[in-house]
Amino acid sequence: MMKNTLKFTMLLWAVIMPFSSGVCETLPRPVVPDASAQACAVLEYIYSVNGEFVLSGQHGAKETEYVHSCTGRYPAILGQDLIHEDKNEEVISNTIKWWRAGGIPTLMWHWGAPGKGPGYENSKKGIDIERCFQTGTPEYEALWTDLRRIADHLTVLRDADVPVLWRPMHECDGNWFWYGKGTGEQFCRVWRLMFDYFTKERKLNNLIWVLCHSGEPKPEFNPGEGYYDLAGADSYNTERIREEMYRKVQAIHGDKKPVPYHECGTIPDPDMCAEAGVNWSWWMLWSGEHAKAFDQNELRRLYAHDKVITFEELPDIMDLNR
């Protein structure tokens, strides 16, 4: 049930009107060829509420339960990571369950540097990125082994009709993960290689591609309009608006696309953001201690806020444009 009548009316107007008036025909479709109906519906929904509401998000399946225990509500978006191969089947299963229950899933991948192995620490190791494009090198072979492995997991989701906000190579221009330690041109080349393989060869038409800048977005890390659907940034700064970061994303990608705050340690304040004209599309509080350290009273206030959409307030997304 809606938290109050006013929010119900606003949500109904924001979500139903674009579809009933035919505006949905002008909303951007996913950039993947032959995008699935589910991917189209999720992207259209995100556009339809953008500027009026912000979608709540939480990284980590366990942390979503923590949020529920604090607030009585679940986040609209569940974030997970394909970082550990021995846990990835569980991640995929959780993703399917979340979508079928009515939530929106997002997946990331802390990609270990090709040739260095998987895991968070290996994702920060530097390599000669040029060798990833040279047939026969260990880096080339490892890169393609990794891409095939992750594509196999995403194929399970495609075959289950599950759409995903796919945000690989996050904090791309931060200079701390291997793909950001080189040039912007090298990053874009890796991004396009992944995109082409996943979409053209593996036919993963269930992915909504989310380009993820760091807190200091750099224009040279833009792979091109046809290679992503949404672009955002993330920061663990405690400032409650992050207007400068938001404006930098818009300066690179224009002001027509929704802008996600796809990882944070401090949730942006919706009242302060509205006053500044900063319309974050969604925010996602990070897992572990970041979730538990966030003030519980403030968490309850945010999950009860008129501008914040929770899991319980999501519509049946697949019914909106029928």
Coordinates of C-alpha atoms in Angstrom, one line a residue:
M1 CA 0.0 0.0 0.0
M2 CA 1.1 3.6 -0.6
K3 CA 2.3 5.6 2.4
N4 CA -0.3 8.3 1.8
T5 CA -2.9 9.4 -0.7
L6 CA -0.8 12.3 -2.1
K7 CA 2.1 10.0 -2.9
F8 CA -0.3 7.5 -4.5
T9 CA -1.7 10.2 -6.7
M10 CA 1.7 11.6 -7.7
L11 CA 3.0 8.1 -8.5
L12 CA -0.1 7.2 -10.5
W13 CA 0.3 10.4 -12.6
A14 CA 4.0 10.0 -13.1
V15 CA 3.9 6.4 -14.1
I16 CA 0.6 5.9 -15.9
M17 CA 0.4 9.2 -17.9
P18 CA 3.4 8.7 -20.1
F19 CA 2.1 5.3 -21.2
S20 CA -1.6 6.2 -21.5
S21 CA -0.8 9.4 -23.5
G22 CA 1.4 7.7 -26.0
V23 CA 4.6 9.4 -24.6
C24 CA 6.1 6.0 -24.1
E25 CA 6.7 5.8 -27.8
T26 CA 9.2 8.7 -27.5
L27 CA 11.0 7.2 -24.5
P28 CA 14.5 5.8 -25.3
R29 CA 14.7 2.1 -25.8
P30 CA 17.7 0.2 -24.6
V31 CA 20.7 0.4 -26.8
V32 CA 21.1 -3.4 -27.1
P33 CA 19.8 -4.9 -30.4
D34 CA 16.3 -6.4 -30.1
A35 CA 16.0 -5.4 -26.5
S36 CA 13.7 -7.7 -24.4
A37 CA 10.3 -6.5 -23.4
Q38 CA 11.4 -6.6 -19.8
A39 CA 14.5 -4.4 -20.4
C40 CA 12.3 -1.9 -22.4
A41 CA 9.8 -1.8 -19.6
V42 CA 12.3 -1.2 -16.8
L43 CA 14.1 1.6 -18.8
E44 CA 10.7 3.2 -19.6
Y45 CA 9.7 3.1 -16.0
I46 CA 12.9 4.7 -14.8
Y47 CA 12.4 7.5 -17.3
S48 CA 8.7 7.9 -16.4
V49 CA 9.4 8.6 -12.7
N50 CA 12.7 10.5 -13.2
G51 CA 12.6 14.1 -11.8
E52 CA 9.5 13.3 -9.6
F53 CA 10.8 10.5 -7.5
V54 CA 14.1 8.7 -6.6
L55 CA 14.3 4.9 -6.4
S56 CA 15.7 3.4 -3.2
G57 CA 18.5 0.9 -3.6
Q58 CA 20.6 -1.3 -1.4
H59 CA 23.6 -3.4 -2.3
G60 CA 23.6 -6.9 -0.8
A61 CA 20.9 -9.4 -0.2
K62 CA 21.6 -9.6 3.5
E63 CA 21.6 -5.8 3.8
T64 CA 18.1 -5.6 2.2
E65 CA 16.8 -7.7 5.1
Y66 CA 18.6 -5.3 7.5
V67 CA 16.9 -2.3 5.8
H68 CA 13.6 -4.1 6.2
S69 CA 14.2 -4.8 9.8
C70 CA 14.9 -1.0 10.4
T71 CA 12.2 0.5 8.2
G72 CA 9.6 -2.1 7.6
R73 CA 10.2 -1.7 3.8
Y74 CA 12.5 -3.1 1.2
P75 CA 14.5 -1.1 -1.4
A76 CA 13.2 -0.9 -4.9
I77 CA 16.5 -1.9 -6.3
L78 CA 18.7 -4.8 -5.1
G79 CA 22.4 -4.6 -6.0
Q80 CA 24.7 -7.6 -6.2
D81 CA 28.2 -8.4 -7.4
L82 CA 29.5 -11.2 -9.6
I83 CA 32.9 -11.0 -7.9
H84 CA 33.2 -14.5 -6.5
E85 CA 32.6 -17.4 -8.9
D86 CA 31.7 -19.8 -6.1
K87 CA 28.9 -17.5 -5.1
N88 CA 27.7 -16.4 -8.6
E89 CA 25.0 -19.1 -8.9
E90 CA 23.4 -17.8 -5.7
V91 CA 23.7 -14.2 -7.0
I92 CA 21.9 -15.2 -10.2
S93 CA 19.2 -17.1 -8.2
N94 CA 18.7 -14.0 -6.0
T95 CA 18.4 -11.8 -9.0
I96 CA 15.7 -14.0 -10.5
K97 CA 13.7 -14.1 -7.3
W98 CA 13.9 -10.4 -6.8
W99 CA 12.6 -9.6 -10.3
R100 CA 9.8 -12.2 -10.0
A101 CA 8.8 -10.8 -6.6
G102 CA 8.4 -7.3 -8.2
G103 CA 11.8 -5.6 -7.6
I104 CA 14.4 -4.2 -9.9
P105 CA 17.8 -5.9 -10.0
T106 CA 21.2 -4.4 -10.7
L107 CA 24.4 -6.3 -11.1
M108 CA 28.0 -5.2 -11.0
W109 CA 31.3 -7.1 -11.4
H110 CA 34.5 -6.4 -9.5
W111 CA 36.5 -7.7 -12.4
G112 CA 39.9 -9.0 -11.4
A113 CA 42.6 -7.7 -13.7
P114 CA 43.0 -10.2 -16.6
G115 CA 45.8 -12.6 -15.8
K116 CA 45.8 -11.7 -12.1
G117 CA 42.8 -13.7 -11.1
P118 CA 39.4 -12.8 -9.5
G119 CA 38.6 -10.8 -6.4
Y120 CA 38.6 -7.3 -5.1
E121 CA 42.4 -7.0 -4.5
N122 CA 43.1 -8.3 -8.0
S123 CA 40.7 -5.8 -9.5
K124 CA 43.0 -3.1 -8.3
K125 CA 46.2 -4.5 -9.8
G126 CA 47.7 -2.8 -12.8
I127 CA 48.4 -4.5 -16.0
D128 CA 49.4 -3.5 -19.5
I129 CA 45.9 -3.1 -21.0
E130 CA 47.2 -3.1 -24.5
R131 CA 48.1 -6.8 -24.1
C132 CA 44.4 -7.5 -23.5
F133 CA 43.9 -6.9 -27.3
Q134 CA 46.9 -8.9 -28.4
T135 CA 46.1 -12.4 -29.4
G136 CA 48.0 -15.1 -27.6
T137 CA 49.0 -13.0 -24.5
P138 CA 48.0 -14.3 -21.1
E139 CA 46.0 -11.1 -20.6
Y140 CA 44.1 -11.7 -23.8
E141 CA 43.3 -15.3 -23.0
A142 CA 42.3 -14.3 -19.4
L143 CA 40.1 -11.5 -20.6
W144 CA 38.1 -13.7 -22.9
T145 CA 37.8 -16.5 -20.3
D146 CA 36.3 -14.0 -17.9
L147 CA 33.9 -12.5 -20.4
R148 CA 32.6 -15.9 -21.5
R149 CA 32.2 -16.9 -17.8
I150 CA 30.2 -13.8 -16.9
A151 CA 28.2 -14.0 -20.1
D152 CA 27.1 -17.5 -19.2
H153 CA 25.6 -16.2 -15.9
L154 CA 23.9 -13.4 -17.7
T155 CA 22.5 -15.8 -20.2
V156 CA 20.7 -17.6 -17.4
L157 CA 18.9 -14.3 -16.6
R158 CA 18.1 -13.7 -20.2
D159 CA 16.5 -17.1 -20.6
A160 CA 14.5 -16.5 -17.4
D161 CA 13.2 -13.2 -18.9
V162 CA 15.0 -11.2 -16.1
P163 CA 16.2 -7.7 -17.0
V164 CA 19.3 -6.3 -15.3
L165 CA 20.7 -2.8 -14.7
W166 CA 24.2 -3.9 -15.8
R167 CA 27.0 -1.7 -14.5
P168 CA 30.3 -3.3 -15.2
M169 CA 33.7 -1.6 -14.7
H170 CA 32.3 0.8 -12.1
E171 CA 34.2 4.0 -11.0
C172 CA 35.8 3.7 -14.5
D173 CA 37.8 6.9 -14.3
G174 CA 38.9 6.6 -10.7
N175 CA 42.4 5.2 -11.3
W176 CA 42.1 2.5 -8.7
F177 CA 40.7 -0.4 -10.7
W178 CA 42.8 -1.9 -13.5
Y179 CA 40.6 -0.6 -16.3
G180 CA 40.8 3.0 -15.0
K181 CA 44.6 2.9 -14.6
G182 CA 45.2 3.4 -18.3
T183 CA 43.8 5.9 -20.7
G184 CA 40.2 6.8 -21.4
E185 CA 40.7 5.4 -24.9
Q186 CA 41.8 2.1 -23.5
F187 CA 38.8 1.9 -21.1
C188 CA 36.4 2.7 -23.9
R189 CA 38.0 0.0 -26.0
V190 CA 37.5 -2.6 -23.3
W191 CA 33.9 -1.4 -22.7
R192 CA 33.0 -1.6 -26.4
L193 CA 34.6 -5.1 -26.7
M194 CA 32.5 -6.3 -23.8
F195 CA 29.4 -4.6 -25.2
D196 CA 29.8 -6.1 -28.7
Y197 CA 30.5 -9.6 -27.4
F198 CA 27.6 -9.6 -24.9
T199 CA 25.0 -8.0 -27.2
K200 CA 26.0 -9.1 -30.7
E201 CA 27.5 -12.6 -30.2
R202 CA 25.8 -13.7 -26.9
K203 CA 22.5 -11.9 -27.7
L204 CA 22.1 -10.6 -24.1
N205 CA 19.2 -8.4 -24.9
N206 CA 18.1 -8.2 -21.3
L207 CA 20.8 -5.8 -20.2
I208 CA 20.3 -2.1 -19.5
W209 CA 23.9 -0.7 -19.7
V210 CA 24.8 1.7 -16.9
L211 CA 28.1 3.6 -17.3
C212 CA 29.6 4.3 -13.8
H213 CA 31.9 7.2 -13.3
S214 CA 33.8 8.0 -10.1
G215 CA 33.1 11.1 -8.1
E216 CA 35.2 13.0 -10.6
P217 CA 33.7 12.1 -14.0
K218 CA 36.0 12.5 -16.9
P219 CA 34.7 12.9 -20.5
E220 CA 37.4 10.8 -22.0
F221 CA 35.9 7.7 -20.3
N222 CA 32.7 8.0 -22.4
P223 CA 32.5 5.0 -24.8
G224 CA 29.9 6.7 -27.0
E225 CA 26.1 7.2 -27.0
G226 CA 25.3 3.9 -28.6
Y227 CA 27.2 1.9 -26.0
Y228 CA 25.2 2.7 -22.8
D229 CA 21.7 3.6 -21.6
L230 CA 22.3 5.5 -18.5
A231 CA 25.4 7.2 -16.9
G232 CA 25.9 8.1 -13.3
A233 CA 28.6 8.5 -10.7
D234 CA 29.3 7.4 -7.2
S235 CA 31.1 8.7 -4.1
Y236 CA 31.4 7.9 -0.4
N237 CA 31.6 11.6 0.4
T238 CA 29.2 12.5 3.3
E239 CA 27.8 15.6 1.5
R240 CA 24.0 15.1 1.1
I241 CA 23.4 16.5 -2.4
R242 CA 26.6 16.0 -4.5
E243 CA 25.4 18.6 -6.9
E244 CA 28.8 19.1 -8.5
M245 CA 29.1 15.4 -9.3
Y246 CA 25.6 15.4 -10.7
R247 CA 26.3 18.4 -12.9
K248 CA 29.6 16.9 -14.2
V249 CA 27.7 13.8 -15.3
Q250 CA 25.2 16.0 -17.2
A251 CA 28.0 18.0 -18.7
I252 CA 29.4 14.8 -20.3
H253 CA 26.2 13.0 -21.1
G254 CA 23.6 15.7 -21.5
D255 CA 20.6 16.5 -19.3
K256 CA 18.1 14.2 -20.9
K257 CA 19.1 10.9 -19.4
P258 CA 18.3 9.9 -15.8
V259 CA 21.4 10.0 -13.6
P260 CA 21.9 7.3 -11.0
Y261 CA 23.9 7.7 -7.8
H262 CA 24.8 4.0 -8.1
E263 CA 26.9 3.6 -4.9
C264 CA 27.0 5.7 -1.8
G265 CA 27.9 5.5 1.9
T266 CA 25.6 8.4 2.7
I267 CA 22.2 8.6 1.1
P268 CA 21.4 11.9 -0.6
D269 CA 18.7 14.0 1.1
P270 CA 15.6 14.2 -1.2
D271 CA 14.5 17.6 0.2
M272 CA 17.9 19.2 -0.3
C273 CA 18.3 17.6 -3.7
A274 CA 14.8 18.9 -4.8
E275 CA 15.7 22.4 -3.7
A276 CA 18.9 22.3 -5.7
G277 CA 17.3 20.7 -8.8
V278 CA 19.4 17.6 -8.4
N279 CA 17.3 14.7 -9.6
W280 CA 19.1 11.5 -8.8
S281 CA 17.3 8.6 -10.5
W282 CA 18.2 6.1 -7.8
W283 CA 20.7 5.7 -5.0
M284 CA 22.2 2.6 -3.7
L285 CA 23.6 2.4 -0.2
W286 CA 26.7 0.2 -0.1
S287 CA 26.8 -3.1 1.9
G288 CA 28.4 -4.2 5.1
E289 CA 29.4 -1.5 7.6
H290 CA 28.2 1.3 5.3
A291 CA 24.6 0.0 5.7
K292 CA 24.9 -0.7 9.4
A293 CA 26.7 2.6 10.2
F294 CA 24.0 4.7 8.5
D295 CA 21.8 6.4 11.1
Q296 CA 18.7 4.2 11.6
N297 CA 16.3 7.1 12.3
E298 CA 17.5 8.8 9.1
L299 CA 17.1 5.5 7.2
R300 CA 13.5 5.3 8.4
R301 CA 12.8 8.9 7.4
L302 CA 14.2 8.3 3.9
Y303 CA 12.2 5.1 3.3
A304 CA 9.0 6.9 4.4
H305 CA 9.7 10.0 2.3
D306 CA 7.1 11.0 -0.3
K307 CA 9.8 11.3 -3.0
V308 CA 11.4 7.9 -2.3
I309 CA 10.1 4.8 -4.1
T310 CA 10.5 1.6 -2.2
F311 CA 9.9 -2.0 -3.3
E312 CA 6.3 -2.0 -1.9
E313 CA 5.5 1.0 -4.1
L314 CA 6.8 -0.4 -7.4
P315 CA 4.0 -1.0 -10.0
D316 CA 3.8 -4.2 -12.0
I317 CA 6.3 -2.8 -14.5
M318 CA 5.4 -5.3 -17.2
D319 CA 1.7 -4.1 -17.1
L320 CA 2.4 -0.4 -17.6
N321 CA 2.8 -0.4 -21.4
R322 CA 0.3 -3.1 -22.3

